[in-house]
Short mmCIF file of C-alpha atoms in Angstrom, two decimals:
data_model
loop_
_atom_site.label_atom_id
_atom_site.label_comp_id
_atom_site.label_asym_id
_atom_site.label_seq_id
_atom_site.Cartn_x
_atom_site.Cartn_y
_atom_site.Cartn_z
CA MET K 306 -213.34 81.05 140.94
CA SER K 307 -212.56 77.73 139.26
CA ALA K 308 -209.98 77.61 136.42
CA GLU K 309 -212.35 75.50 134.33
CA CYS K 310 -213.65 77.04 131.10
CA VAL K 311 -217.41 77.30 131.68
CA VAL K 312 -220.13 79.65 130.45
CA TRP K 313 -221.97 81.38 133.28
CA GLU K 314 -225.75 81.25 133.02
CA ASP K 315 -227.07 82.22 136.49
CA THR K 316 -230.12 84.49 136.48
CA LYS K 317 -228.54 86.70 139.09
CA CYS K 318 -225.96 89.31 138.23
CA GLU K 319 -223.97 89.91 141.38
CA ASP K 320 -221.34 92.64 140.99
CA LYS K 321 -221.92 92.35 137.21
CA LYS K 322 -219.42 89.44 137.00
CA CYS K 323 -221.39 87.16 134.80
CA GLU K 324 -224.58 88.47 133.19
CA GLU K 325 -226.85 91.40 133.03
CA LYS K 326 -230.57 91.54 132.44
CA HIS K 327 -232.22 94.33 130.55
CA ASP K 328 -235.99 94.62 130.34
CA HIS K 329 -237.23 95.63 126.93
CA GLY K 330 -240.99 95.58 127.15
CA SER K 331 -241.99 91.97 127.59
CA GLY K 332 -238.56 90.38 126.78
CA THR K 333 -235.33 89.85 128.64
CA ASP K 334 -231.82 89.88 126.99
CA THR K 335 -228.99 87.83 128.53
CA VAL K 336 -225.37 88.81 127.92
CA THR K 337 -223.02 85.89 128.61
CA MET K 338 -219.55 86.76 129.91
CA ILE K 339 -216.59 84.33 129.48
CA PRO K 340 -213.84 84.46 132.12
CA VAL K 341 -210.49 85.83 130.97
CA ILE K 342 -208.76 82.54 131.80
CA CYS K 343 -210.92 80.79 129.20
CA VAL K 344 -209.93 83.28 126.53
CA LEU K 345 -206.26 82.75 127.39
CA TRP K 346 -206.62 78.97 127.06
CA ILE K 347 -208.29 79.35 123.64
CA VAL K 348 -205.54 81.66 122.39
CA CYS K 349 -202.85 79.29 123.65
CA GLY K 350 -204.58 76.40 121.91
CA VAL K 351 -204.71 78.23 118.60
CA ILE K 352 -201.03 79.17 118.82
CA ALA K 353 -199.96 75.65 119.79
CA GLY K 354 -202.04 74.10 117.02
CA SER K 355 -200.65 76.37 114.34
CA THR K 356 -197.00 76.08 115.40
CA ILE K 357 -196.77 72.47 116.60
CA GLY K 358 -199.79 70.57 115.35
CA SER K 359 -199.25 71.21 111.64
CA PRO K 360 -195.58 70.01 111.55
CA LEU K 361 -196.49 66.95 113.60
CA VAL K 362 -199.29 66.03 111.22
CA GLN K 363 -196.97 66.60 108.25
CA ASP K 364 -194.27 64.41 109.85
CA LEU K 365 -196.84 61.68 110.39
CA VAL K 366 -198.00 61.82 106.77
CA ASP K 367 -194.38 61.79 105.53
CA ALA K 368 -193.64 58.77 107.73
CA VAL K 369 -196.56 56.85 106.20
CA TYR K 370 -195.45 57.61 102.62
CA GLY K 371 -191.75 57.09 103.34
CA TYR K 372 -190.52 60.46 102.06
CA ARG K 373 -190.74 64.18 102.82
CA TRP K 374 -193.11 66.09 100.57
CA ASN K 375 -192.72 69.73 99.57
CA TYR K 376 -196.34 70.92 99.52
CA MET K 377 -195.51 74.23 97.86
CA ASP K 378 -193.43 72.94 94.94
CA ARG K 379 -195.18 69.54 94.79
CA CYS K 380 -192.03 67.43 94.89
CA ILE K 381 -190.08 64.99 97.07
CA ILE K 382 -187.46 66.64 99.25
CA ASP K 383 -183.89 65.36 99.11
CA GLU K 384 -182.93 63.46 102.26
CA GLY K 385 -179.38 62.95 101.02
CA TYR K 386 -180.11 59.87 98.93
CA PHE K 387 -180.39 61.31 95.45
CA ALA K 388 -178.28 63.49 93.23
CA GLY K 389 -179.49 66.23 90.94
CA GLY K 390 -181.14 68.86 93.09
CA PHE K 391 -183.03 69.68 96.25
CA CYS K 392 -186.41 68.38 95.12
CA ARG K 393 -187.66 65.85 92.56
CA THR K 394 -191.02 64.91 91.10
CA PRO K 395 -192.40 61.44 91.96
CA LEU K 396 -191.35 58.72 89.55
CA ASN K 397 -193.56 56.55 87.39
CA CYS K 398 -193.46 53.22 89.20
CA SER K 399 -192.85 50.99 86.19
CA CYS K 400 -191.22 48.16 88.12
CA GLY K 401 -194.19 46.16 89.35
CA ALA K 402 -193.40 43.10 87.22
CA VAL K 403 -189.77 42.90 88.38
CA ASP K 404 -188.94 40.45 91.15
CA ARG K 405 -185.25 39.80 90.45
CA ILE K 406 -182.23 40.97 88.49
CA ASP K 407 -182.15 38.87 85.33
CA GLU K 408 -178.88 37.17 84.38
CA VAL K 409 -178.11 36.19 80.79
CA ASP K 410 -174.84 34.88 79.36
CA ILE K 411 -173.40 36.92 76.50
CA ASN K 412 -173.73 33.90 74.19
CA ASP K 413 -177.48 33.79 74.80
CA MET K 414 -178.17 37.50 74.48
CA THR K 415 -179.40 38.84 71.14
CA GLU K 416 -180.29 42.29 69.95
CA LYS K 417 -183.92 41.24 69.53
CA LEU K 418 -184.16 39.79 73.03
CA TYR K 419 -182.66 42.89 74.57
CA GLU K 420 -184.95 45.30 72.73
CA GLU K 421 -188.11 43.28 73.37
CA ARG K 422 -187.58 42.51 77.06
CA TYR K 423 -185.11 45.00 78.54
CA ALA K 424 -184.47 48.13 76.50
CA TYR K 425 -187.64 49.98 77.51
CA SER K 426 -188.91 48.07 80.54
CA ASN K 427 -186.70 49.32 83.43
CA ARG K 428 -185.95 45.65 84.08
CA PRO K 429 -182.36 45.37 85.45
CA LEU K 430 -180.11 42.96 83.58
CA VAL K 431 -176.71 41.36 84.15
CA ILE K 432 -174.90 40.03 81.09
CA ARG K 433 -172.35 37.46 82.18
CA ASN K 434 -168.97 37.46 80.39
CA ALA K 435 -170.01 40.49 78.32
CA THR K 436 -166.64 42.24 78.31
CA LEU K 437 -164.10 39.42 78.40
CA SER K 438 -162.88 40.43 74.93
CA TRP K 439 -162.27 44.07 75.89
CA LYS K 440 -158.69 45.34 75.84
CA ALA K 441 -159.44 46.85 79.23
CA MET K 442 -159.63 43.41 80.84
CA GLY K 443 -155.90 42.89 80.52
CA VAL K 444 -154.76 46.49 80.83
CA LEU K 445 -156.96 48.66 83.01
CA ASP K 446 -156.12 48.76 86.72
CA TYR K 447 -155.08 51.22 89.42
CA ASP K 448 -151.52 51.49 88.11
CA TRP K 449 -152.74 52.23 84.55
CA LEU K 450 -155.01 55.01 85.82
CA LYS K 451 -152.25 56.45 87.99
CA LYS K 452 -149.83 56.51 85.09
CA GLU K 453 -152.31 58.21 82.73
CA TYR K 454 -153.37 60.86 85.21
CA LEU K 455 -149.90 61.72 86.51
CA ARG K 456 -147.89 61.60 83.29
CA ASN K 457 -148.63 65.30 82.77
CA PRO K 458 -149.27 67.70 85.71
CA GLU K 459 -151.80 69.61 83.61
CA ILE K 460 -154.12 66.60 83.21
CA LEU K 461 -155.58 66.83 86.72
CA GLU K 462 -156.09 70.55 86.24
CA GLU K 463 -158.51 70.02 83.36
CA ASN K 464 -162.09 70.69 84.40
CA TRP K 465 -164.94 69.96 82.04
CA GLU K 466 -168.54 70.84 82.72
CA ASN K 467 -170.31 68.29 84.91
CA CYS K 468 -167.07 66.97 86.40
CA PHE K 469 -167.42 65.22 89.76
CA PHE K 470 -165.37 63.37 92.37
CA LYS K 471 -167.12 61.29 95.03
CA CYS K 472 -165.26 59.80 97.97
CA TYR K 473 -168.26 58.08 99.62
CA LYS K 474 -167.08 56.87 103.06
CA THR K 475 -163.45 57.68 102.29
CA SER K 476 -163.16 61.17 103.74
CA GLU K 477 -159.35 61.09 103.68
CA PHE K 478 -159.34 61.85 99.94
CA LYS K 479 -160.18 65.46 99.15
CA SER K 480 -159.47 65.25 95.43
CA LEU K 481 -158.68 62.80 92.65
CA ALA K 482 -154.98 63.62 92.99
CA ASP K 483 -155.06 62.22 96.55
CA VAL K 484 -156.22 58.85 95.20
CA PHE K 485 -153.09 58.52 93.09
CA HIS K 486 -150.79 59.14 96.03
CA ILE K 487 -151.82 56.02 97.95
CA SER K 488 -148.75 54.03 98.92
CA SER K 489 -147.97 50.89 96.94
CA GLU K 490 -148.01 48.94 100.21
CA ARG K 491 -151.59 49.97 100.91
CA ILE K 492 -152.66 49.14 97.38
CA ALA K 493 -151.25 45.62 97.77
CA ASP K 494 -152.61 45.03 101.29
CA MET K 495 -156.32 44.19 101.15
CA SER K 496 -156.47 44.10 104.96
CA ALA K 497 -155.50 47.80 105.23
CA GLU K 498 -158.03 50.57 105.83
CA PRO K 499 -160.62 50.23 103.03
CA TRP K 500 -161.32 52.99 100.55
CA TYR K 501 -163.79 53.53 97.71
CA VAL K 502 -164.13 56.46 95.29
CA GLY K 503 -165.72 57.39 91.98
CA TRP K 504 -165.20 60.14 89.46
CA SER K 505 -166.28 61.30 86.04
CA VAL K 506 -163.49 61.22 83.46
CA CYS K 507 -163.22 64.93 82.72
CA GLN K 508 -159.74 64.86 81.18
CA GLU K 509 -159.75 64.65 77.40
CA SER K 510 -156.55 62.63 77.04
CA VAL K 511 -157.60 60.04 79.63
CA PHE K 512 -161.09 59.83 78.15
CA HIS K 513 -159.58 59.15 74.73
CA GLN K 514 -157.29 56.41 76.05
CA LEU K 515 -160.08 54.69 77.98
CA SER K 516 -162.36 54.79 74.95
CA GLN K 517 -159.82 52.69 73.07
CA LEU K 518 -160.14 49.95 75.69
CA VAL K 519 -163.92 49.49 75.73
CA SER K 520 -166.71 48.86 73.20
CA LEU K 521 -170.38 48.04 73.48
CA PRO K 522 -171.32 44.35 73.00
CA LYS K 523 -172.83 43.30 69.69
CA PHE K 524 -176.39 43.07 71.03
CA LEU K 525 -176.20 46.83 71.72
CA SER K 526 -175.21 47.69 68.15
CA SER K 527 -178.24 49.94 67.67
CA PHE K 528 -177.40 51.88 70.84
CA HIS K 529 -174.47 54.08 71.75
CA ALA K 530 -172.68 55.29 74.87
CA GLU K 531 -173.47 58.84 75.90
CA GLY K 532 -172.42 61.43 78.45
CA ASN K 533 -169.63 61.27 80.96
CA MET K 534 -167.55 58.16 81.53
CA TRP K 535 -167.23 57.21 85.19
CA ILE K 536 -164.69 55.15 87.12
CA PHE K 537 -165.50 53.47 90.45
CA ILE K 538 -162.64 51.85 92.30
CA GLY K 539 -162.00 50.62 95.83
CA THR K 540 -160.99 47.83 98.19
CA PRO K 541 -163.15 45.16 99.89
CA GLY K 542 -165.57 46.29 102.56
CA TYR K 543 -166.71 49.61 101.16
CA GLY K 544 -168.99 50.66 98.31
CA ALA K 545 -171.60 53.23 97.37
CA HIS K 546 -174.37 54.15 99.82
CA LEU K 547 -178.01 53.70 98.85
CA HIS K 548 -178.93 56.50 96.46
CA LEU K 549 -180.83 57.51 93.34
CA ASP K 550 -179.20 59.09 90.28
CA HIS K 551 -181.91 61.67 89.70
CA ASP K 552 -179.50 63.72 87.58
CA LEU K 553 -179.38 61.03 84.87
CA ASP K 554 -181.97 60.65 82.12
CA LEU K 555 -180.87 57.32 80.64
CA PRO K 556 -180.02 53.79 81.81
CA THR K 557 -176.35 53.06 82.44
CA TRP K 558 -174.11 50.14 81.57
CA GLN K 559 -171.55 49.32 84.22
CA ALA K 560 -168.74 46.91 83.40
CA GLN K 561 -166.85 45.05 86.12
CA ILE K 562 -163.21 45.17 84.97
CA ALA K 563 -161.55 43.81 88.12
CA GLY K 564 -162.59 42.51 91.53
CA SER K 565 -166.13 41.62 92.58
CA LYS K 566 -169.02 43.64 93.86
CA THR K 567 -172.55 43.07 95.17
CA TRP K 568 -175.31 45.28 93.77
CA TYR K 569 -178.41 46.01 95.82
CA LEU K 570 -181.51 47.50 94.15
CA LYS K 571 -184.76 48.70 95.69
CA PRO K 572 -187.58 50.91 94.41
CA PRO K 573 -187.82 54.58 95.46
CA PRO K 574 -190.11 55.23 98.45
CA GLU K 575 -193.09 56.31 96.34
CA CYS K 576 -193.02 52.92 94.58
CA VAL K 577 -192.73 50.50 97.52
CA ALA K 578 -196.42 49.61 97.33
CA THR K 579 -196.26 48.46 93.70
CA CYS K 580 -192.66 47.31 93.19
CA PRO K 581 -190.62 44.51 94.81
CA GLY K 582 -188.43 44.91 97.85
CA LEU K 583 -184.66 44.53 97.88
CA ILE K 584 -183.11 42.54 95.02
CA GLN K 585 -179.42 41.89 94.54
CA THR K 586 -176.73 40.26 92.42
CA ASP K 587 -172.96 39.72 92.43
CA MET K 588 -170.75 41.08 89.67
CA HIS K 589 -167.44 39.51 88.64
CA PRO K 590 -164.74 40.45 86.11
CA GLY K 591 -166.24 40.44 82.62
CA ASP K 592 -169.82 41.02 83.77
CA MET K 593 -171.94 44.02 82.80
CA ILE K 594 -175.07 45.32 84.47
CA ILE K 595 -177.56 47.55 82.64
CA VAL K 596 -179.89 49.39 85.00
CA ASN K 597 -181.90 52.59 85.15
CA THR K 598 -180.31 54.20 88.20
CA ASN K 599 -182.78 57.06 87.91
CA LEU K 600 -185.58 54.65 88.84
CA TRP K 601 -183.82 52.06 91.01
CA MET K 602 -182.23 53.12 94.26
CA HIS K 603 -178.94 51.27 94.43
CA SER K 604 -175.97 50.59 96.64
CA THR K 605 -172.86 48.43 96.24
CA LYS K 606 -170.33 46.58 98.37
CA VAL K 607 -166.90 45.45 97.22
CA LEU K 608 -166.35 41.74 97.90
CA ASP K 609 -163.17 40.04 99.03
CA ASN K 610 -161.62 39.58 95.60
CA GLY K 611 -159.03 42.34 95.32
CA ILE K 612 -159.54 45.91 94.16
CA SER K 613 -162.86 46.45 92.39
CA LEU K 614 -162.73 48.58 89.24
CA VAL K 615 -165.84 49.50 87.26
CA ILE K 616 -166.22 51.67 84.18
CA THR K 617 -169.63 53.04 83.22
CA ARG K 618 -171.55 55.34 80.84
CA GLN K 619 -175.14 56.07 79.95
CA LEU K 620 -176.81 54.07 77.21
CA SER K 621 -178.83 55.80 74.49
#
């Protein structure tokens, strides 16, 4: 007998293997028998289709859209590029008119211009020389931070709600305390093994001291800083990986206090069809970037201009 799956339709019924004829008056009924091997192939096909076919189709659809979709909860699954949970709802792609990161000197920026063009548009903006008058520009550096955090052993033990430490590619640091035990030789040697970290300022005394060193520019007089203050610091070569701050609700201002850094922005995967591709800009001491990091995926790289130090908060 052949292994092919065929339906037997001979009029003979030898040994009752294929069909039987039953006379019922003037009519004849035909009972068609399917070989067992055919049934086995059908069952195997159903099992293979349900266990393999569906995931393959889903993977293909996800590849076309550029993200993994949770069909049960109707949300985009975290692939390690966004903070704030396992799954997020698709974003409103309000970046179609953006093709670059605008740059405006502080002397040319007004409150009216900012509110009309940038405040509610998700258009990223760099304000050149925005913080040159800050006290932080002549005071804030690695040594200042080290002194403030280590002057009292209890400071590093403080733990506010929503307190984070991120070491990015620098796996050698397990805590903020490790950062302040880097040797002075390594701090001075920019050719040494690079490092880059960030943390939220969860210590009340340090937060208070830092707040005395910064102030929002005049064109932001109708806005105010909100939420945690963050510090990002590191040596040339490293920076933050591409990610999305899904746990933030507001745009952030990020002030370059020391060193230089390149910012790279790109839309989230659900917006690639309507928004521009990669856009970038370089930040130097005194510059400030205002960007909605909940909409724009972003990464950074510290340039060869000494230790980069950035201070940031949300803008409301």
